[in-house]
CSV table of C-alpha atoms and ligand atoms in Angstrom, one decimal:
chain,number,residue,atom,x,y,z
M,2,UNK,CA,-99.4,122.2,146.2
M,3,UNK,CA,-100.3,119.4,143.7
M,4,UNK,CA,-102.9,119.7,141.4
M,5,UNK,CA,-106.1,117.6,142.6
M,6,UNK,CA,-106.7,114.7,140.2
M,7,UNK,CA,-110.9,115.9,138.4
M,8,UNK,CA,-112.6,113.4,136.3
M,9,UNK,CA,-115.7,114.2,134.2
M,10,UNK,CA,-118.1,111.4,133.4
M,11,UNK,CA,-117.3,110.6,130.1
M,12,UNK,CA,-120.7,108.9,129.3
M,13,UNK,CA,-122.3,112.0,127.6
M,14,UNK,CA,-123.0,115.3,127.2
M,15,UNK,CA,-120.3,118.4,127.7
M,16,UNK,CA,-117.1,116.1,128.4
M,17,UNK,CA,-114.5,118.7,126.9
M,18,UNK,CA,-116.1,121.4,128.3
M,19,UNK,CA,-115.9,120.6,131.2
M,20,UNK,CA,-112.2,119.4,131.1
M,21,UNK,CA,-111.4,122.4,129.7
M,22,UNK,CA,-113.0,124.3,131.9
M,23,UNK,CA,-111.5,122.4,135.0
M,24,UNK,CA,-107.8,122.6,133.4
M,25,UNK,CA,-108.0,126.2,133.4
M,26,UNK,CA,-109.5,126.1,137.1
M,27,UNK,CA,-105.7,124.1,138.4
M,28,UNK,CA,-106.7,120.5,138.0
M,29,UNK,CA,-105.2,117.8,136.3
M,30,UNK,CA,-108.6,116.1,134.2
M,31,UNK,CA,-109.2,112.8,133.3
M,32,UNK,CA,-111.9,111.3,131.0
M,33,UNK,CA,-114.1,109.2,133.1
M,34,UNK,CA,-115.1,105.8,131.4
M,35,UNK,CA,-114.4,102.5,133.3
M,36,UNK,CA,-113.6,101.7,137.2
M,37,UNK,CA,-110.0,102.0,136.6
M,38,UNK,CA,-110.3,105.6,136.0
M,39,UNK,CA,-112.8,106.4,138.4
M,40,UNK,CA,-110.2,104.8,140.8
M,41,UNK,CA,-107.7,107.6,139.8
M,42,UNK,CA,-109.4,111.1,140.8
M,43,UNK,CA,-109.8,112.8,143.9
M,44,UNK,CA,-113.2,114.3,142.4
M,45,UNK,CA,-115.6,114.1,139.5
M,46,UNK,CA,-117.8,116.0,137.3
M,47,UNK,CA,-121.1,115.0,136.1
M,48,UNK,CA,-122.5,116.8,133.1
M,49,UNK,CA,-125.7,117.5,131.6
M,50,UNK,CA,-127.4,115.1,129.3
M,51,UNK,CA,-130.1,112.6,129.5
M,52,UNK,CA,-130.1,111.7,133.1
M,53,UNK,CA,-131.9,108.3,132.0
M,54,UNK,CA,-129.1,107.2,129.3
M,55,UNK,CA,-126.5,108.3,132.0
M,56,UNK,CA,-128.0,105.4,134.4
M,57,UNK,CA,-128.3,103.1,131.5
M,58,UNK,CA,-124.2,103.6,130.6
M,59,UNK,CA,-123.2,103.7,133.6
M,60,UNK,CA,-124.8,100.4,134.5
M,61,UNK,CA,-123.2,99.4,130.9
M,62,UNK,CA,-119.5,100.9,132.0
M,63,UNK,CA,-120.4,98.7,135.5
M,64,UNK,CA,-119.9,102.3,136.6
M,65,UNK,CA,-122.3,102.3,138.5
M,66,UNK,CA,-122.1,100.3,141.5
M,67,UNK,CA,-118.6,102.2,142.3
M,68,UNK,CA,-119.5,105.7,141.3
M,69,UNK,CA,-121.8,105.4,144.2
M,70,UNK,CA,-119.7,103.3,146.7
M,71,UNK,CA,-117.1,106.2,145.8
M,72,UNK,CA,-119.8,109.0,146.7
M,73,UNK,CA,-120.7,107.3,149.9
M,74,UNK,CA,-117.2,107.0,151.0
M,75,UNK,CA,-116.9,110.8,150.9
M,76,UNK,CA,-115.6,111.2,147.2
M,77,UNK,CA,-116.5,115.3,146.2
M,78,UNK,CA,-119.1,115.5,143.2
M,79,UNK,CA,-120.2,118.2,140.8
M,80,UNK,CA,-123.2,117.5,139.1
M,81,UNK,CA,-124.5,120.2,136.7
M,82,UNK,CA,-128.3,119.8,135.0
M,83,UNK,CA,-128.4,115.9,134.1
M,84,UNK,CA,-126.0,115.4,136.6
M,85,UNK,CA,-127.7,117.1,139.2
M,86,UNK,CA,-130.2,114.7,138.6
M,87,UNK,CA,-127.7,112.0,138.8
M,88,UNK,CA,-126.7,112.7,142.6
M,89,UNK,CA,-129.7,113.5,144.3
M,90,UNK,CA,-131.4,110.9,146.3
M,91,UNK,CA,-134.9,111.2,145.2
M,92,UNK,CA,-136.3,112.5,142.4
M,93,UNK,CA,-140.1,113.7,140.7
M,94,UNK,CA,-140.7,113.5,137.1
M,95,UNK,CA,-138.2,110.2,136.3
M,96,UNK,CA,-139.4,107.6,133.9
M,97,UNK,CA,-140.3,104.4,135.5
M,98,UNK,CA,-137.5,102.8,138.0
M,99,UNK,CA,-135.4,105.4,137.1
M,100,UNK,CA,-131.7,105.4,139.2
M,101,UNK,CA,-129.5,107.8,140.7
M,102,UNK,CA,-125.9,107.4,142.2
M,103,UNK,CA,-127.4,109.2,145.0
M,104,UNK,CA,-125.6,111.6,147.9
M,105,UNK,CA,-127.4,114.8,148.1
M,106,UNK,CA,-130.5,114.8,150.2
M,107,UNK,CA,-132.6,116.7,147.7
M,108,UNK,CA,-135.6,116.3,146.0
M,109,UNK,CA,-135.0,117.1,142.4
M,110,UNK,CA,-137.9,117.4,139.7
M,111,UNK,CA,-136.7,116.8,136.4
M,112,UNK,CA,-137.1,118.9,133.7
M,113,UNK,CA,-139.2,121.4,135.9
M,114,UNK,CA,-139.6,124.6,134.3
M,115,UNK,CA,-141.9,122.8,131.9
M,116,UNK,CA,-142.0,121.5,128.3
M,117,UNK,CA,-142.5,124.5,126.6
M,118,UNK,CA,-139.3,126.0,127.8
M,119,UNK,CA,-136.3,124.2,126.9
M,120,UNK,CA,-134.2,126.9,127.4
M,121,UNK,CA,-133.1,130.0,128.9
M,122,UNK,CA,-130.8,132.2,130.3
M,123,UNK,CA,-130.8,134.3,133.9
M,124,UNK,CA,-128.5,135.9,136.0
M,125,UNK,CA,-128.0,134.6,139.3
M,126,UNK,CA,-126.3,135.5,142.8
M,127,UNK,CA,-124.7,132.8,144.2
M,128,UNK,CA,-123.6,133.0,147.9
M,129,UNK,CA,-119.6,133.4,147.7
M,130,UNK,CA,-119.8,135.0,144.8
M,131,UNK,CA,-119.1,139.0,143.8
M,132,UNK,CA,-120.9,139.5,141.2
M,133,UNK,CA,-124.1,137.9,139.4
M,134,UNK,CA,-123.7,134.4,137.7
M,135,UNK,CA,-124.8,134.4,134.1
M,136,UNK,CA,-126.6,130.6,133.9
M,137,UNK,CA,-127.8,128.5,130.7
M,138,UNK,CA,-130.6,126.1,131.9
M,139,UNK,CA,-131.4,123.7,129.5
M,140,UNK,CA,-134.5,121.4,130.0
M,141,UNK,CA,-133.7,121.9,133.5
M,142,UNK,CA,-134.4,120.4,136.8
M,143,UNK,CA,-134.7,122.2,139.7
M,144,UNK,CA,-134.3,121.2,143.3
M,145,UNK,CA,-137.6,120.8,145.1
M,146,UNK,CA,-136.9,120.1,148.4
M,147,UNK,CA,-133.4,119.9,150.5
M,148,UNK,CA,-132.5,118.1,153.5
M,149,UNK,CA,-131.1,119.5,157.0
M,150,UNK,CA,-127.7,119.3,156.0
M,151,UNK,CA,-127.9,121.6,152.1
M,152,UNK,CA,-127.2,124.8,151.8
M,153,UNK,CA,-129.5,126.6,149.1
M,154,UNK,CA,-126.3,128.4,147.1
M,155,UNK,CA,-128.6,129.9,144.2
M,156,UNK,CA,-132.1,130.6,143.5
M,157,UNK,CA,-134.1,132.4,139.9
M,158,UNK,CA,-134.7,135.9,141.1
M,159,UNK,CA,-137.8,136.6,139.3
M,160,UNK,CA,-140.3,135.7,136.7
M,161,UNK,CA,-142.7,132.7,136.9
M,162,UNK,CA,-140.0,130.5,138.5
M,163,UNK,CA,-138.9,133.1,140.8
M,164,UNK,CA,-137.3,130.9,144.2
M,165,UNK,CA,-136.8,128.6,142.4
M,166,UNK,CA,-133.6,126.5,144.0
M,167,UNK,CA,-131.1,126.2,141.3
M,168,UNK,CA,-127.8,125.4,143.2
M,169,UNK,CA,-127.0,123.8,146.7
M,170,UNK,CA,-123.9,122.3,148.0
M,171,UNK,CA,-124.4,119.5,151.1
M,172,UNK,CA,-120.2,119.1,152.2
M,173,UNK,CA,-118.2,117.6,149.1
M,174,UNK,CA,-121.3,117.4,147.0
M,175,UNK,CA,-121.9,120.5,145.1
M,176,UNK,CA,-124.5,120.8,141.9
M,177,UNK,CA,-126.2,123.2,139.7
M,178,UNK,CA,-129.6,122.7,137.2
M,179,UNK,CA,-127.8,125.0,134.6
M,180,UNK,CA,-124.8,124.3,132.7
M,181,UNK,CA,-121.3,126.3,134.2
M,182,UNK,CA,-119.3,124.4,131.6
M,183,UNK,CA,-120.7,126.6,128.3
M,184,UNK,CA,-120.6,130.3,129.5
M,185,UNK,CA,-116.9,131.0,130.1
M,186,UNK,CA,-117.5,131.9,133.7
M,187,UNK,CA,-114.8,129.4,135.4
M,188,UNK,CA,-116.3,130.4,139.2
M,189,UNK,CA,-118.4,127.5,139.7
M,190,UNK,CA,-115.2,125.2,138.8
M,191,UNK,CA,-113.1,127.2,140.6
M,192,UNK,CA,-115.0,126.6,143.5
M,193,UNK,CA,-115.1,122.7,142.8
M,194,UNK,CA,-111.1,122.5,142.4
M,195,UNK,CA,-111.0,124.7,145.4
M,196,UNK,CA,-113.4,122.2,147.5
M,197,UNK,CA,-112.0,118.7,146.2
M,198,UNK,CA,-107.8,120.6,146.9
M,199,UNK,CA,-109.7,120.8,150.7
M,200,UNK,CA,-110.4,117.2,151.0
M,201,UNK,CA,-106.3,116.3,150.4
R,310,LIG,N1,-133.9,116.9,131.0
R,310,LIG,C1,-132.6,116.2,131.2
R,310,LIG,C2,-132.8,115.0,132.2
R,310,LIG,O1,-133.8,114.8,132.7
R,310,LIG,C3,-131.5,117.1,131.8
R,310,LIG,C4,-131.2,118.2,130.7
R,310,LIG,C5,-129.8,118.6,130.7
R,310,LIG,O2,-128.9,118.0,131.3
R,310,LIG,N2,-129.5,119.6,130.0
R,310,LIG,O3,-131.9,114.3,132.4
């Protein structure tokens, strides 16, 4: 079987992470820049950052208007932290008129587990998986509410954020508030490659 065609938004944050990760998972990766390469992959990563410079560049890139027609048309999407941001619908806690591509029919609230922690670790089970998913949240978001059609694929376990949903998946779309790309756990791409190989 070919190897599916992955893109990662090239726009900021973990780019070669996530490539690398992904090229180790059995895709063939592609920087994602400009319409023309968006045009060329089967499915695409979006990474953590600044979910408000994201928008900004992509409306730069004229990325934008495409990376959502491509998501409406079906296209499989992996948002992680920022990106996560960047594909749900609606969204608490954005600045002013803030945009999303859009897709998943979540609530997200950004940076959610408030100002005075901007980071942390936890170990998570994730539905599919064996064992417990070591996760990096950075200033992250967490999903608030989910529509009919998400699954709920990880929440915190315990602490003051305990339920906390951290991970969901709604058909192609598939997106986490922490950051798989830095921990050397390749199971969330894995599953990814696995998903967008389905869709060929
Ligand atoms: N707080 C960032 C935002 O709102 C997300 C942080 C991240 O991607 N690590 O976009």
């Amino acid at each position: 079987m070919s190897a599916p065609a992955i893109g990662v938004l090239a726009l900021q944050g973990d780019v070669r992470e996530h490539l690398a990760m992904l090229g180790d998972a059995g895709a063939q990766t592609l920087a994602v820049r400009r319409p023309a390469e968006l045009a060329r992959v089967d499915g695409l990563v979006m990474p953590g950052g600044e979910s408000t410079t994201i928008a900004k560049l992509a409306r730069t890139f004229d990325l934008f208007d495409p990376l959502a027609e491509r998501l409406r048309e079906g296209m499989p999407a992996f948002g992680t932290c920022a990106g996560m941001i960047m594909l749900a619908d609606r969204i608490e806690g954005g600045i002013a008129g803030q945009e999303t591509f859009g897709g998943l029919d979540v609530v997200v609230r950004r940076n959610a587990f408030g100002r005075q922690v901007d980071s942390f670790e936890a170990d998570l089970d994730v539905t599919g998986f064996a064992a417990p998913f070591h996760a990096l949240f950075i200033r992250a978001p967490w999903v608030e509410k989910v529509g009919r059609d998400v699954s709920v694929v990880a929440t915190v376990a315990s602490g003051d954020a305990a339920g906390r949903i951290v991970a969901v998946r709604q058909g192609n779309l598939l997106a986490t508030s922490f950051h798989p790309e830095i921990t050397g756990d390749h199971r969330f791409h894995e599953l990814f490659v696995e998903l967008v190989r389905d869709t060929q």
